Every structure is written in C-alpha cells, then in structure tokens.
Short mmCIF file of C-alpha atoms and ligand atoms in Angstrom, two decimals:
data_model
loop_
_atom_site.label_atom_id
_atom_site.label_comp_id
_atom_site.label_asym_id
_atom_site.label_seq_id
_atom_site.Cartn_x
_atom_site.Cartn_y
_atom_site.Cartn_z
CA MET A 3 0.13 0.08 -0.27
CA LEU A 4 2.91 2.42 0.67
CA LYS A 5 4.87 1.47 -2.13
CA ASP A 6 6.01 4.38 -4.32
CA LYS A 7 3.98 6.82 -2.35
CA LYS A 8 5.36 10.46 -1.53
CA ILE A 9 5.45 10.94 2.33
CA ILE A 10 6.56 14.31 3.89
CA LEU A 11 7.29 13.31 7.40
CA GLY A 12 7.52 16.37 9.47
CA ILE A 13 9.04 16.17 12.91
CA THR A 14 8.93 18.53 15.99
CA GLY A 15 10.75 19.07 19.25
CA SER A 16 9.97 16.00 21.41
CA ILE A 17 11.65 13.51 22.72
CA ALA A 18 9.82 11.07 20.78
CA ALA A 19 11.75 12.52 17.89
CA CYS A 20 14.03 9.57 18.28
CA LYS A 21 11.40 7.51 16.90
CA ALA A 22 11.41 8.72 13.74
CA ALA A 23 14.38 7.03 12.80
CA TYR A 24 12.35 4.02 12.96
CA LEU A 25 9.44 5.22 11.50
CA ILE A 26 11.54 6.30 8.36
CA ARG A 27 13.13 2.85 8.19
CA ALA A 28 10.10 1.42 8.20
CA LEU A 29 8.19 3.55 5.68
CA ILE A 30 11.28 3.22 3.40
CA ARG A 31 10.94 -0.57 4.02
CA LYS A 32 7.41 -0.44 2.46
CA GLY A 33 8.61 1.38 -0.50
CA ALA A 34 8.02 4.73 0.47
CA GLU A 35 9.66 8.02 -0.43
CA VAL A 36 10.22 9.88 2.47
CA GLN A 37 11.26 13.84 2.81
CA VAL A 38 11.99 14.98 6.01
CA VAL A 39 10.92 18.60 7.20
CA ILE A 40 12.10 19.34 10.87
CA THR A 41 11.54 22.10 12.86
CA PRO A 42 14.82 24.15 14.87
CA ALA A 43 13.32 22.27 18.09
CA GLY A 44 13.23 18.91 16.74
CA LYS A 45 17.13 19.02 15.66
CA GLU A 46 17.64 19.31 19.03
CA PHE A 47 16.45 15.85 19.79
CA ILE A 48 17.85 14.05 16.44
CA THR A 49 20.39 15.02 13.95
CA PRO A 50 19.73 15.88 10.32
CA LEU A 51 22.55 13.67 9.56
CA THR A 52 20.78 10.80 10.87
CA LEU A 53 17.54 11.56 9.38
CA SER A 54 19.34 12.26 5.71
CA THR A 55 20.96 9.19 5.80
CA LEU A 56 18.09 7.16 6.93
CA SER A 57 15.65 8.65 4.63
CA ARG A 58 17.92 9.18 1.40
CA HIS A 59 17.00 12.83 0.84
CA PRO A 60 18.66 15.87 2.14
CA VAL A 61 16.57 16.99 5.38
CA ILE A 62 14.58 20.33 5.25
CA SER A 63 14.19 22.78 7.85
CA GLU A 64 15.43 26.16 6.75
CA PHE A 65 13.22 28.47 3.82
CA PHE A 66 17.11 28.66 2.65
CA SER A 67 19.65 26.27 2.06
CA ASN A 68 22.72 27.56 4.40
CA ARG A 69 25.23 26.67 1.87
CA ASP A 70 23.99 28.09 -1.68
CA GLY A 71 20.95 30.35 -0.70
CA THR A 72 18.59 28.02 -2.69
CA TRP A 73 15.07 28.71 -1.72
CA HIS A 74 13.20 25.54 -0.67
CA SER A 75 9.53 25.79 -1.97
CA HIS A 76 6.98 24.73 0.62
CA VAL A 77 4.40 24.98 -2.32
CA ASP A 78 6.07 22.45 -4.67
CA LEU A 79 6.97 20.22 -1.24
CA GLY A 80 2.75 20.38 -0.31
CA LEU A 81 2.14 19.60 -4.03
CA TRP A 82 4.67 16.47 -4.25
CA ALA A 83 3.30 14.75 -1.39
CA ASP A 84 0.42 11.67 -1.28
CA VAL A 85 0.39 12.52 2.36
CA MET A 86 2.02 14.43 5.04
CA LEU A 87 2.85 13.09 8.70
CA VAL A 88 3.75 15.11 11.62
CA ALA A 89 5.51 12.69 14.28
CA PRO A 90 5.81 13.70 16.85
CA ALA A 91 3.59 16.41 16.83
CA THR A 92 4.37 18.90 19.75
CA ALA A 93 1.46 20.95 21.67
CA ALA A 94 3.15 24.25 20.23
CA SER A 95 3.25 23.02 16.50
CA ILE A 96 -0.40 21.85 17.07
CA GLY A 97 -1.48 25.09 18.17
CA LYS A 98 0.50 26.38 15.00
CA MET A 99 -1.15 24.12 12.70
CA ALA A 100 -4.54 24.97 13.87
CA HIS A 101 -3.89 28.80 13.55
CA GLY A 102 -1.93 29.18 10.77
CA ILE A 103 1.51 30.52 12.30
CA ALA A 104 3.46 29.77 9.76
CA ASP A 105 6.89 30.81 11.36
CA ASN A 106 8.93 27.64 10.14
CA MET A 107 9.31 25.50 7.19
CA LEU A 108 7.19 22.57 8.58
CA ILE A 109 4.13 24.99 9.02
CA THR A 110 4.27 26.50 5.73
CA THR A 111 4.44 23.12 4.12
CA TYR A 112 1.61 22.01 6.12
CA LEU A 113 -0.69 25.13 5.12
CA SER A 114 0.14 24.48 1.53
CA CYS A 115 -0.11 20.49 1.63
CA LYS A 116 -2.94 19.54 -0.53
CA ALA A 117 -2.44 15.81 0.57
CA PRO A 118 -4.25 14.43 3.46
CA VAL A 119 -2.31 14.94 6.77
CA PHE A 120 -1.54 12.63 9.91
CA VAL A 121 -0.61 14.03 13.22
CA ALA A 122 0.75 11.89 15.91
CA PRO A 123 0.87 13.96 18.73
CA ALA A 124 3.61 13.35 21.76
CA MET A 125 3.51 15.34 24.84
CA ASP A 126 3.23 15.30 28.47
CA ARG A 127 -0.38 13.81 29.92
CA ASP A 128 -1.25 17.30 31.49
CA MET A 129 -0.23 19.40 28.20
CA PHE A 130 -2.53 16.86 26.03
CA ALA A 131 -5.47 16.94 28.46
CA HIS A 132 -5.58 20.81 28.50
CA PRO A 133 -8.57 22.16 26.70
CA ALA A 134 -6.07 24.37 24.40
CA THR A 135 -4.49 21.36 23.16
CA GLN A 136 -7.60 19.55 22.55
CA GLN A 137 -9.49 22.64 21.21
CA ASN A 138 -6.52 22.45 18.66
CA LEU A 139 -6.73 18.83 18.13
CA ASN A 140 -10.57 19.29 17.58
CA LYS A 141 -9.60 22.18 14.81
CA LEU A 142 -7.21 19.73 12.81
CA ARG A 143 -9.91 17.01 12.86
CA SER A 144 -12.59 20.07 11.34
CA PHE A 145 -9.96 20.61 8.67
CA GLY A 146 -9.84 17.10 7.72
CA ASN A 147 -6.73 15.94 9.27
CA HIS A 148 -6.32 12.70 10.93
CA ILE A 149 -4.94 12.51 14.43
CA ILE A 150 -3.43 9.44 15.48
CA GLU A 151 -4.04 9.10 19.31
CA PRO A 152 -1.17 9.08 21.74
CA THR A 153 -1.10 5.97 24.04
CA GLU A 154 -0.69 5.73 28.00
CA GLY A 155 2.21 4.96 29.46
CA GLU A 156 5.51 6.15 31.10
CA LEU A 157 6.29 9.75 30.10
CA ALA A 158 9.38 11.51 29.77
CA SER A 159 8.41 13.77 32.65
CA ARG A 160 8.24 10.15 34.52
CA ILE A 161 4.46 10.85 34.65
CA GLU A 162 2.38 8.15 33.73
CA GLY A 163 -0.85 8.95 31.39
CA LYS A 164 -1.92 9.45 28.20
CA GLY A 165 0.60 11.51 25.64
CA ARG A 166 3.36 8.89 24.12
CA MET A 167 3.28 9.24 20.59
CA GLU A 168 1.90 5.82 19.17
CA GLU A 169 4.61 3.32 18.09
CA PRO A 170 6.22 3.59 14.63
CA ASP A 171 5.21 0.37 13.44
CA LYS A 172 1.13 1.41 14.55
CA ILE A 173 1.54 4.62 12.73
CA VAL A 174 2.86 2.80 9.37
CA GLU A 175 -0.52 0.52 10.09
CA GLN A 176 -2.72 3.70 10.06
CA LEU A 177 -1.39 4.99 6.84
CA GLU A 178 -1.50 1.60 5.18
CA ASN A 179 -5.03 1.03 6.07
CA PHE A 180 -5.83 4.80 5.01
CA PHE A 181 -4.63 4.22 1.37
CA ALA A 182 -6.18 0.57 1.29
CA SER A 183 -9.30 2.75 2.12
CA GLN A 184 -8.56 5.43 -0.81
CA ASN A 185 -9.72 3.49 -3.73
CA LEU A 186 -12.51 1.57 -2.40
CA LEU A 187 -14.79 4.00 -4.37
CA HIS A 188 -12.89 3.85 -7.44
CA LYS A 189 -15.13 4.55 -10.43
CA LYS A 190 -18.34 5.13 -8.17
CA LYS A 191 -20.54 7.54 -9.13
CA ILE A 192 -22.13 9.34 -5.75
CA LEU A 193 -24.77 12.37 -5.89
CA ILE A 194 -24.71 14.36 -2.57
CA THR A 195 -27.20 17.10 -2.09
CA ALA A 196 -25.81 19.57 0.54
CA GLY A 197 -26.67 23.02 2.43
CA PRO A 198 -29.97 24.75 2.71
CA THR A 199 -32.40 26.09 -0.10
CA TYR A 200 -33.75 29.56 -0.17
CA GLU A 201 -37.34 30.08 -1.40
CA LYS A 202 -37.69 33.54 -2.75
CA ILE A 203 -40.57 35.86 -1.39
CA ASP A 204 -39.34 38.77 -3.33
CA PRO A 205 -36.66 40.29 -4.69
CA VAL A 206 -34.68 40.67 -1.11
CA ARG A 207 -36.14 38.09 1.01
CA PHE A 208 -36.62 34.50 1.25
CA ILE A 209 -37.53 31.53 3.37
CA GLY A 210 -34.08 29.27 4.35
CA ASN A 211 -32.83 27.74 7.05
CA TYR A 212 -29.45 27.25 8.94
CA SER A 213 -27.71 24.51 7.35
CA SER A 214 -24.19 25.33 6.72
CA GLY A 215 -23.50 22.52 4.12
CA ARG A 216 -20.52 21.18 6.41
CA MET A 217 -21.66 17.67 6.33
CA GLY A 218 -22.54 17.46 2.72
CA PHE A 219 -19.30 19.07 1.46
CA ALA A 220 -17.39 16.41 4.28
CA LEU A 221 -19.07 13.96 2.54
CA ALA A 222 -18.01 14.98 -0.91
CA GLU A 223 -14.53 15.60 -0.10
CA ILE A 224 -14.20 11.85 1.41
CA CYS A 225 -16.17 10.12 -1.04
CA ALA A 226 -13.62 11.60 -3.69
CA ARG A 227 -10.74 10.97 -1.74
CA ARG A 228 -11.81 7.47 -1.81
CA GLY A 229 -11.74 7.64 -5.63
CA ALA A 230 -15.41 8.38 -6.34
CA GLU A 231 -16.85 10.85 -9.24
CA VAL A 232 -18.86 13.12 -7.00
CA THR A 233 -21.71 15.35 -8.33
CA LEU A 234 -22.33 17.76 -5.36
CA ILE A 235 -25.61 19.93 -5.77
CA ALA A 236 -25.37 22.68 -3.56
CA GLY A 237 -27.77 25.35 -1.84
CA PRO A 238 -26.61 28.68 -1.03
CA VAL A 239 -23.30 28.05 1.12
CA SER A 240 -19.97 29.62 1.64
CA ILE A 241 -17.84 26.87 1.22
CA ALA A 242 -15.31 26.14 -1.19
CA THR A 243 -14.53 22.73 -3.24
CA GLU A 244 -11.15 21.66 -4.18
CA HIS A 245 -11.37 17.95 -5.17
CA PRO A 246 -10.94 17.53 -8.58
CA GLY A 247 -13.08 14.87 -8.30
CA ILE A 248 -15.75 16.73 -7.45
CA THR A 249 -18.33 18.39 -9.95
CA ARG A 250 -20.36 21.12 -8.02
CA ILE A 251 -23.70 22.26 -9.36
CA ASP A 252 -24.90 25.28 -7.65
CA VAL A 253 -28.56 26.29 -7.13
CA GLU A 254 -30.89 28.22 -4.64
CA SER A 255 -34.20 26.77 -4.69
CA ALA A 256 -35.49 23.37 -4.02
CA GLU A 257 -37.04 23.17 -7.38
CA GLU A 258 -33.51 24.14 -9.00
CA MET A 259 -32.07 21.62 -6.51
CA TYR A 260 -34.87 18.66 -7.13
CA LEU A 261 -34.26 19.06 -11.22
CA GLU A 262 -30.57 18.86 -10.85
CA ALA A 263 -31.17 15.31 -9.01
CA ILE A 264 -33.68 14.17 -11.04
CA THR A 265 -31.61 14.51 -14.43
CA THR A 266 -28.45 13.25 -12.70
CA PHE A 267 -29.71 10.46 -10.53
CA SER A 268 -29.98 7.63 -13.50
CA ASP A 269 -26.18 7.56 -14.23
CA MET A 270 -25.39 7.37 -10.36
CA HIS A 271 -24.43 4.31 -7.94
CA ALA A 272 -25.35 5.96 -5.33
CA ALA A 273 -27.09 9.38 -3.58
CA ILE A 274 -26.41 10.77 -0.37
CA LEU A 275 -29.39 13.39 0.24
CA CYS A 276 -28.00 15.76 3.17
CA ALA A 277 -29.46 19.08 1.83
CA ALA A 278 -32.06 20.62 4.22
CA VAL A 279 -34.53 21.29 1.59
CA ALA A 280 -37.26 23.56 2.16
CA ASP A 281 -40.58 21.67 2.29
CA TYR A 282 -42.72 24.66 1.50
CA ARG A 283 -42.18 27.93 -1.07
CA PRO A 284 -44.27 30.88 -1.23
CA GLU A 285 -46.81 30.59 -3.84
CA THR A 286 -46.33 33.88 -5.75
CA VAL A 287 -43.05 35.38 -5.79
CA SER A 288 -43.71 39.29 -5.62
CA ALA A 289 -41.53 40.98 -8.09
CA GLU A 290 -41.38 44.23 -6.32
CA LYS A 291 -39.87 44.32 -2.72
CA MET A 292 -42.82 44.13 -0.48
CA LYS A 293 -43.61 46.97 1.47
CA ARG A 294 -44.90 47.53 4.84
CA GLU A 295 -47.76 49.27 4.48
CA ASP A 296 -48.33 49.62 8.10
CA LYS A 297 -50.16 46.37 8.42
CA GLU A 298 -50.37 44.36 11.56
CA ALA A 299 -49.99 41.29 10.36
CA ILE A 300 -49.84 39.33 6.39
CA THR A 301 -50.07 36.08 5.48
CA LEU A 302 -47.57 34.34 3.21
CA ARG A 303 -49.45 31.27 1.34
CA LEU A 304 -46.82 28.31 0.92
CA THR A 305 -47.20 25.66 -1.53
CA ALA A 306 -45.20 22.55 -0.92
CA ASN A 307 -41.80 21.36 -2.82
CA LYS A 308 -41.41 18.09 -4.13
CA ASP A 309 -39.74 15.69 -1.94
CA ILE A 310 -36.58 15.05 -3.75
CA ALA A 311 -35.41 11.78 -1.62
CA ALA A 312 -38.90 10.27 -2.31
CA SER A 313 -38.94 11.25 -5.72
CA LEU A 314 -35.56 9.48 -6.27
CA GLY A 315 -36.49 6.53 -3.88
CA VAL A 316 -39.49 6.02 -6.92
CA LEU A 317 -36.62 6.06 -9.57
CA LYS A 318 -34.25 3.78 -7.61
CA ARG A 319 -33.00 0.65 -9.46
CA LYS A 320 -31.98 -2.41 -8.40
CA GLY A 321 -27.98 -1.88 -7.12
CA GLN A 322 -28.39 1.80 -6.61
CA ILE A 323 -28.16 2.88 -3.03
CA LEU A 324 -30.09 5.83 -1.47
CA ALA A 325 -28.85 7.22 1.75
CA GLY A 326 -30.96 9.82 3.61
CA PHE A 327 -30.59 12.14 6.66
CA ALA A 328 -33.24 12.97 9.42
CA LEU A 329 -32.66 15.91 12.11
CA GLU A 330 -35.12 15.60 14.56
CA THR A 331 -36.13 17.48 17.73
CA LYS A 332 -38.30 14.70 19.58
CA ASP A 333 -39.59 11.08 18.84
CA GLU A 334 -36.35 10.77 16.55
CA MET A 335 -36.41 6.80 16.07
CA ILE A 336 -39.89 6.86 14.93
CA HIS A 337 -39.69 9.88 12.74
CA ALA A 338 -36.39 8.52 11.27
CA LEU A 339 -38.05 4.96 10.81
CA ASP A 340 -40.78 6.51 9.04
CA LYS A 341 -38.70 8.42 6.59
CA LEU A 342 -36.50 5.72 5.74
CA LYS A 343 -39.34 3.69 4.62
CA ARG A 344 -41.59 6.38 3.13
CA LYS A 345 -38.56 7.51 1.03
CA ASN A 346 -37.36 3.86 0.04
CA LEU A 347 -34.06 4.72 1.60
CA ASP A 348 -31.18 2.06 1.98
CA PHE A 349 -30.10 3.69 5.05
CA ILE A 350 -31.01 6.78 7.30
CA VAL A 351 -28.46 8.91 9.40
CA LEU A 352 -30.06 10.59 12.19
CA ASN A 353 -29.32 13.43 14.67
CA SER A 354 -30.95 15.04 16.86
CA LEU A 355 -30.67 18.74 17.60
CA ASN A 356 -31.24 17.66 21.50
CA GLU A 357 -27.70 16.28 21.47
CA PRO A 358 -25.07 19.02 22.29
CA GLY A 359 -22.86 19.72 19.54
CA ALA A 360 -24.90 17.97 16.67
CA GLY A 361 -27.21 19.37 13.95
CA PHE A 362 -26.57 22.93 12.33
CA ARG A 363 -24.10 25.27 12.52
CA THR A 364 -21.35 23.17 14.76
CA ASP A 365 -18.18 21.61 13.54
CA THR A 366 -19.13 18.40 15.38
CA ASN A 367 -21.77 15.76 15.06
CA LYS A 368 -23.51 12.63 16.78
CA ILE A 369 -25.26 10.24 14.69
CA SER A 370 -27.15 6.88 14.46
CA ILE A 371 -27.33 5.08 11.07
CA LEU A 372 -30.63 2.88 10.41
CA ASP A 373 -30.69 0.60 7.59
CA ASN A 374 -33.76 -1.11 5.64
CA LYS A 375 -32.74 -4.58 7.12
CA GLY A 376 -33.32 -3.09 11.03
CA GLY A 377 -29.81 -2.51 11.77
CA ILE A 378 -28.99 0.61 13.98
CA THR A 379 -25.76 1.67 14.76
CA ASP A 380 -24.97 4.34 17.19
CA TYR A 381 -21.92 6.28 16.90
CA THR A 382 -19.88 8.91 19.54
CA LEU A 383 -19.60 12.60 19.29
CA LYS A 384 -17.24 13.35 16.35
CA SER A 385 -15.56 16.25 13.62
CA LYS A 386 -18.07 15.96 10.69
CA HIS A 387 -15.20 14.94 8.74
CA GLU A 388 -14.89 11.85 10.65
CA VAL A 389 -18.95 11.11 10.78
CA ALA A 390 -18.63 11.57 7.22
CA SER A 391 -16.22 8.92 6.92
CA ASP A 392 -18.47 6.47 8.76
CA ILE A 393 -21.21 7.38 6.70
CA VAL A 394 -18.95 6.57 3.70
CA ASP A 395 -17.93 3.27 5.51
CA LYS A 396 -21.71 2.20 5.64
CA LEU A 397 -21.90 3.08 1.64
CA GLN A 398 -19.01 1.40 0.90
CA THR A 399 -20.12 -1.87 2.61
CA LEU A 400 -23.77 -1.61 0.62
CA LEU A 401 -22.19 -0.80 -2.91
CA LYS A 402 -19.92 -4.02 -2.56
N1 LIG B 98 -35.65 15.53 1.56
C1 LIG B 98 -35.75 16.00 0.29
N2 LIG B 98 -36.54 17.11 -0.34
C2 LIG B 98 -37.48 17.63 0.39
C3 LIG B 98 -37.56 17.37 1.72
C4 LIG B 98 -36.28 16.33 2.42
O1 LIG B 98 -34.84 15.68 -0.39
N3 LIG B 98 -38.25 18.33 -0.35
C5 LIG B 98 -34.66 14.75 2.19
C6 LIG B 98 -33.58 15.24 3.20
O2 LIG B 98 -32.35 15.64 2.13
C7 LIG B 98 -32.95 14.55 3.72
C8 LIG B 98 -34.25 13.37 4.04
O3 LIG B 98 -35.07 13.91 2.85
O4 LIG B 98 -32.15 13.27 3.56
C9 LIG B 98 -35.35 14.11 5.27
O5 LIG B 98 -35.41 15.32 5.26
P1 LIG B 98 -36.32 15.98 6.40
O6 LIG B 98 -36.64 17.38 6.11
O7 LIG B 98 -35.88 15.49 7.75
O8 LIG B 98 -38.25 15.36 6.46
P2 LIG B 98 -39.51 15.75 5.59
O9 LIG B 98 -39.61 14.46 4.81
O10 LIG B 98 -39.03 17.19 5.22
O11 LIG B 98 -39.95 15.42 7.17
P3 LIG B 98 -40.03 16.85 8.24
O12 LIG B 98 -39.88 18.19 7.74
O13 LIG B 98 -41.67 16.44 8.12
O14 LIG B 98 -39.44 16.06 9.39
#
C-alpha cells in the first residue's frame, strides 16, 4: 500500500523525535519515498545527518539552504506529497497548525499541503489533556486531518498517562489502512445534495434555514478522496470545493435542486441526500420588494416543494443505493424509521437537535445509522469529517 507513496515526514521538538528514525526505516522498507521537514527545536532531539542518511534525502528545515541560498519551496513540497505525517507533533506545533502561524518551514509546508495530513501528538499527560490542546486537535480534525491518538504509559516527565506518541509500526499500519481505503470507491458515481435551499419571497427576501452545508461537503470530499466521481448539488453556502473528483452544481431553490437531482440520478451508483430542503415555498414571488404599508400582520401562502429523496426513491433501480438524513427534535427514532420507509432509502443518518454538538452550525455531529434491514448503529460525538467517514464506510459496504 505504501509502495512509491511520497511522504512528507514533519518532525517537531519532542523526545519522541528519536522514534522518527524507526518510522523512516519502516516507511522506506514498505517502498515509500520520505522527505523529512524538521523544526529548529526538532533538531535538538535528532540530528539531520541521521535523518538524511535514513531517508536518503537532504533534510529540509530552513526556508533557504545555508550553503547556496537555494529557496526551498514549501508550495512545491506540499503539492509533491501523497500524504503528510507530523510525528512527533508537539503541543506548540499543533497550536501553530490549528491557527496558521507559519513561522517555520514545517508549518508553511502544512499550510500549502493538498494531500491528507496525519498528526501523531507526543507530549506530557497534562499538556495533552489541556482544553487548549484538545481544542486545537479538534480544529485539525475539522480541517479533515487525521489524529493518531497517543497511547498511555510512562512519559518523559516520569508521569504516567496519555501522551506517548504511537509506536512507529502502528503509525505505518494506520497509513496503510488509509491508502487501502482510498480506492474503494474507484469509478463509483455518487450524487450528494448539501446545504439549505432559499425560497424567494421577493427580490430581497427568502425562506431559508440554518444548514451550513459542512456535513454534505465533508461527505463529498471523503467520497472523492476514496476515488469516487462526485456530483455535488449545493444550495447557497459559503464553502469552497477543491478536490478534482467533485463536480459542483450550485442551486438556490428546492425546485432547482430537484431538477438537477432528477436529471443526474439515473447515472449514479448512489445518492446521499444531505440537503436541508425547504418543504414549502411562497405560492407567488413578488416582483417588487414588498412594502410594510402599516399592516399589523400579513399572510404568506406557501405551496409544497417536491420531496427529492422520495422522488429518487421511486426512480431507484436495483443496485442503486439511496441514503438520507433525519434531523429531529423529538421522537427521533420513530420519525427516522418513517422517513427511511416512506422515501425508500437504504439507510438514514439520524441526528438529534437535542444532542449537544450535533446538527446545524457546529463542527461536530453525533449520529445513528438506521438501515432498511433493521440494523441500528450509534456513533460517538465526532468531527463532521470523521462522521462523514463513518457514513461513507456504511455506503461502501452496501455498494460492494
Ligand atoms: N429531503 C429531500 N427533499 C425534500 C425534503 C427532504 O430530499 N423536499 C430529504 C433530506 O435531504 C433528508 C430527508 O429527505 O435526506 C429527510 O429530510 P427532512 O426534512 O428531515 O424530512 P421531511 O420529509 O421534510 O420531514 P419533516 O420536515 O416533516 O421532518
């Protein structure tokens, strides 16, 4: 799995930097190409000579080469890599990564890196447990970075606890598993709807909802990373898509989203309907801005929008997989099961607005997946990227 993979290994100033030597050896043995980028503090713990000998590449640390003044391009390096691994990652470097403090070559490379990033923290127990570190790690998770959890044991401070960098062979195993999962959706065509819809009232007003689109965009990104050709129909959101595997269609209203979904679905292997589609739209749209005219109350007549999920449920052919979402405030299970059946879905992702950290306008989500065979799986509170990964895992098992 790691043969010919180009890996940037970022090393920061921790006693665990000595394990980086074993890590490089293990990666090279698997056929990977390793380029080390080390922080100035990292060099206090392991010498560049050791690292360049093992990796068979000069180690990069400064923006300029001391000898000939050559400029090391962090942008080129970021584009070169198939994966970036920061191991060991200190609390300071994790903080800089989370906040974009680009004061050394490693952080600038991280900020320029288009490839997936793995971070293996190494620090004292209390530093790791501190809310500042945990918030920074959650921030990295929300960027889609993978955190390799440290293990428990005796730490350099002689304190026992969680903070030891994961062992090199276990880190290599995680990278291998990651690359193994990469191509599982190769050539699969997946339709995803995301974000809210805006239903026009007049030229300046609309009916909308709080959906940010983050969950749907995370799903699109994960599917694309696993090799799928994704068609993302997005309502009005302020998120960019970068992966070349994603074809994005921007729409505004439920009607526009419906038309795009209906036309593209027949070609798809699967569809994940993540959009918070408005159930109703104003029956008439005023051509001019509506005036207040001193009225105490006004009535807006609404007419039903088409149900995209239910319409695709009718069109669904054998072998096509259809997944939906249910965001509920009460009787969650009953409503979710009803939607699963009514819309002819293969599975439904339930999130409750009563769960702290779940639902709209958060970076995290807590879900249960209910499938049409009666299976129910509950997941813990995770970043939306990790949740997306769990959902795509479920989709993969059904597409096999
Ligand atoms: N959905 C859709 N088109 C609609 C309404 C909903 O495709 N017009 C999809 C959503 O994307 C989601 C699922 O159906 O995957 C459930 O959406 P939800 O709004 O919870 O369901 P509704 O059927 O609208 O039920 P209610 O609003 O009564 O809870």
